Amino acid sequence: MERTSLGDVSTPGRVAAAGEGISEEELALAARNHGLPLEALRYDVTPLGLHYVLVHYDIPVVDTVGADAWRLSVGGRVRTPLELSLAELRALPAVTQRVTMECAGNGRARLSPRPVSQPWLVEAVGTADWTGVPLRTVLAEAGVENAADGADDADGAVEAVFTGADHGVERGVEQDYRRSLPLPVDADVLLAYAMNGGPLPPQHGYPLRLVVPGWYGMAHVKWLRAIELTDTPFTGFQQAVAYRIRQSPDDPGEPVTRIAPRALLIPPGFPDFMSRVRVVRPGPVELEGRAWSGYGPVTRVEVSADDGRSWTDAEVAPRGPHRWGWQAWHTTWTATAGRHTLTVRATDADGHTQPLEQPWNRGGFENNLVQRVPVLCR
Ligand SMILES: Nc1nc2c(c(=O)[nH]1)N[C@H]1C(S)=C(S)[C@@H](COP(=O)(O)O)O[C@H]1N2
Ligand SMILES: [Mo]
């Protein structure tokens, strides 16, 4: 097996050779970073432990009690720098939001040629009820005036930079995991300390994480320890090098932001152990699933049983009170003996839809190819 060197920032991410299988390094990532078992699409809110997990480096152990306990620092271009304990954050008015989160690399493993990285198929998604303090509340306490209204403020802050407690090296660049958001921040952005009603589990960012509804996972910084307001846009690795849509290594690329629409089918019938092919009986089969988009509500889900030659509209549940949670959909398919491929496709209110053939990019981001599910009816 070829060993990857630590490289340097000018070394682009590797693209697998034609026909090259998943490497031991990719297997190691895939075993650490697990996906949502697709049958768990049945739950409105993904139970703890079934939500997908993606961790670039190690899961840090963060201590929140005692003299040297964790604090959230808010500094840089602020009037009043803050050091907040978990108890102080919990004392602020809290909100709970249901948010569907998806990794920007979801679907990467099906690209050809394959960008060598976490090899997701379609399962890097989950929905949780996140409780915490609106980011705007904390920025207002720190005296960041344009946090909400975009007005020019005396301190000239244009971005908030979020730093996690985890540390590692990526293409030669040693770093804390760090991402930014431009000001003014959305009212929905949360500093979350609870997931599904309990403290954040270690793998999901204990004690505090950012939740950026509608954005791909990389923006939701876990193990958050610092927020720095800056007067220039952030150009760190996870912003300017990683998470860009580019065709060639020297292309500056476009940043990855909002989640492109996707529909997934709850696997019908029962599976074959190795191939995961679904086995169903002849006759009516209830097809159900979830669909989401970071651009607005999903307005249409279509299902095809003949490889996209004809489509049937599914019933899509309205988005309801949960603006950023996935929507349920269902339809009935009459199965006949033999092999079939079910294809599902979502379209959102903004007109974004899922492609029948996946456009390619070097990092393997924003892949929302229609899902194709092989089914054997017998
Ligand atoms: N500090 C930190 N935050 C992070 C990451 C990380 O490695 N370190 N991974 C990001 C990525 S790429 C994703 S997809 C989401 C995954 O969140 P989850 O594991 O809670 O599902 O966290 C994001 N936040
Ligand atoms: Mo991700």
PDB file of N, CA and C in Angstrom, residues 3-4 10 20 23 25 30 58 69 71 87 96 106 130 132 175 181 199 208 214 240 257 264 300 308 310 374:
ATOM      1  N   ARG A   3       2.039   4.715   1.071  1.00  0.00           N
ATOM      2  CA  ARG A   3       1.876   5.533   2.280  1.00  0.00           C
ATOM      3  C   ARG A   3       1.754   6.990   1.857  1.00  0.00           C
ATOM      4  N   THR A   4       0.798   7.692   2.447  1.00  0.00           N
ATOM      5  CA  THR A   4       0.651   9.117   2.156  1.00  0.00           C
ATOM      6  C   THR A   4       1.607   9.870   3.060  1.00  0.00           C
ATOM      7  N   SER A  10       0.657  22.938  -0.855  1.00  0.00           N
ATOM      8  CA  SER A  10       0.642  23.024  -2.311  1.00  0.00           C
ATOM      9  C   SER A  10       0.379  21.658  -2.953  1.00  0.00           C
ATOM     10  N   GLU A  20      -8.884   2.199  -9.303  1.00  0.00           N
ATOM     11  CA  GLU A  20      -8.187   1.966  -8.025  1.00  0.00           C
ATOM     12  C   GLU A  20      -9.210   1.745  -6.908  1.00  0.00           C
ATOM     13  N   SER A  23      -8.551   2.375  -0.474  1.00  0.00           N
ATOM     14  CA  SER A  23      -7.293   2.020   0.190  1.00  0.00           C
ATOM     15  C   SER A  23      -7.522   1.720   1.671  1.00  0.00           C
ATOM     16  N   GLU A  25      -6.153   3.342   4.018  1.00  0.00           N
ATOM     17  CA  GLU A  25      -6.327   4.644   4.682  1.00  0.00           C
ATOM     18  C   GLU A  25      -7.780   5.115   4.608  1.00  0.00           C
ATOM     19  N   ALA A  30     -13.272   5.467   7.041  1.00  0.00           N
ATOM     20  CA  ALA A  30     -14.671   5.027   6.960  1.00  0.00           C
ATOM     21  C   ALA A  30     -15.095   4.297   8.237  1.00  0.00           C
ATOM     22  N   ASP A  58      -8.669  14.005  16.107  1.00  0.00           N
ATOM     23  CA  ASP A  58      -9.142  13.149  17.199  1.00  0.00           C
ATOM     24  C   ASP A  58     -10.303  13.842  17.906  1.00  0.00           C
ATOM     25  N   ALA A  69     -11.263  24.733  33.833  1.00  0.00           N
ATOM     26  CA  ALA A  69     -12.315  24.195  32.966  1.00  0.00           C
ATOM     27  C   ALA A  69     -12.451  25.018  31.688  1.00  0.00           C
ATOM     28  N   ARG A  71     -13.737  27.262  28.750  1.00  0.00           N
ATOM     29  CA  ARG A  71     -14.499  28.507  28.606  1.00  0.00           C
ATOM     30  C   ARG A  71     -14.611  28.802  27.119  1.00  0.00           C
ATOM     31  N   ALA A  87     -22.092  27.016  32.321  1.00  0.00           N
ATOM     32  CA  ALA A  87     -23.228  27.443  33.163  1.00  0.00           C
ATOM     33  C   ALA A  87     -23.710  28.826  32.732  1.00  0.00           C
ATOM     34  N   THR A  96     -34.472  25.862  20.732  1.00  0.00           N
ATOM     35  CA  THR A  96     -34.241  24.523  20.196  1.00  0.00           C
ATOM     36  C   THR A  96     -34.638  24.529  18.727  1.00  0.00           C
ATOM     37  N   ASN A 106     -20.650  13.856   1.190  1.00  0.00           N
ATOM     38  CA  ASN A 106     -21.592  12.758   0.959  1.00  0.00           C
ATOM     39  C   ASN A 106     -21.652  12.466  -0.540  1.00  0.00           C
ATOM     40  N   TRP A 130     -31.330  20.545  18.271  1.00  0.00           N
ATOM     41  CA  TRP A 130     -30.191  21.223  18.905  1.00  0.00           C
ATOM     42  C   TRP A 130     -30.705  22.344  19.793  1.00  0.00           C
ATOM     43  N   GLY A 132     -29.564  25.591  22.334  1.00  0.00           N
ATOM     44  CA  GLY A 132     -28.454  26.458  22.700  1.00  0.00           C
ATOM     45  C   GLY A 132     -28.853  27.910  22.631  1.00  0.00           C
ATOM     46  N   GLN A 175      -2.835  22.549  12.394  1.00  0.00           N
ATOM     47  CA  GLN A 175      -3.920  23.511  12.631  1.00  0.00           C
ATOM     48  C   GLN A 175      -4.884  23.046  13.706  1.00  0.00           C
ATOM     49  N   LEU A 181     -17.720  32.549   9.431  1.00  0.00           N
ATOM     50  CA  LEU A 181     -18.980  32.964   8.810  1.00  0.00           C
ATOM     51  C   LEU A 181     -18.921  34.472   8.628  1.00  0.00           C
ATOM     52  N   PRO A 199     -26.876  16.531  27.024  1.00  0.00           N
ATOM     53  CA  PRO A 199     -25.597  17.174  26.683  1.00  0.00           C
ATOM     54  C   PRO A 199     -25.053  16.628  25.360  1.00  0.00           C
ATOM     55  N   LEU A 208     -19.730  22.318  23.398  1.00  0.00           N
ATOM     56  CA  LEU A 208     -20.439  23.350  22.640  1.00  0.00           C
ATOM     57  C   LEU A 208     -20.055  23.241  21.171  1.00  0.00           C
ATOM     58  N   GLY A 214     -28.998  24.687   7.363  1.00  0.00           N
ATOM     59  CA  GLY A 214     -29.006  24.788   5.915  1.00  0.00           C
ATOM     60  C   GLY A 214     -27.633  24.649   5.275  1.00  0.00           C
ATOM     61  N   ALA A 240     -10.117  28.241   2.777  1.00  0.00           N
ATOM     62  CA  ALA A 240      -9.550  28.665   1.490  1.00  0.00           C
ATOM     63  C   ALA A 240      -8.912  27.519   0.712  1.00  0.00           C
ATOM     64  N   THR A 257     -21.103  25.925   0.600  1.00  0.00           N
ATOM     65  CA  THR A 257     -21.946  26.600   1.595  1.00  0.00           C
ATOM     66  C   THR A 257     -23.196  25.768   1.908  1.00  0.00           C
ATOM     67  N   LEU A 264     -33.826  10.568   0.036  1.00  0.00           N
ATOM     68  CA  LEU A 264     -33.381   9.186   0.264  1.00  0.00           C
ATOM     69  C   LEU A 264     -34.587   8.328   0.600  1.00  0.00           C
ATOM     70  N   ARG A 300     -40.953  18.881  -4.266  1.00  0.00           N
ATOM     71  CA  ARG A 300     -41.291  17.762  -5.128  1.00  0.00           C
ATOM     72  C   ARG A 300     -40.315  16.605  -4.900  1.00  0.00           C
ATOM     73  N   GLY A 308     -35.439   6.075 -14.698  1.00  0.00           N
ATOM     74  CA  GLY A 308     -35.590   7.471 -15.089  1.00  0.00           C
ATOM     75  C   GLY A 308     -36.348   7.688 -16.387  1.00  0.00           C
ATOM     76  N   SER A 310     -39.665   7.002 -16.710  1.00  0.00           N
ATOM     77  CA  SER A 310     -40.919   7.620 -16.259  1.00  0.00           C
ATOM     78  C   SER A 310     -40.827   7.872 -14.747  1.00  0.00           C
ATOM     79  N   PRO A 374     -31.141  -0.880  -5.826  1.00  0.00           N
ATOM     80  CA  PRO A 374     -31.474  -2.166  -6.467  1.00  0.00           C
ATOM     81  C   PRO A 374     -32.430  -2.979  -5.585  1.00  0.00           C
TER      82      PRO A 374
END
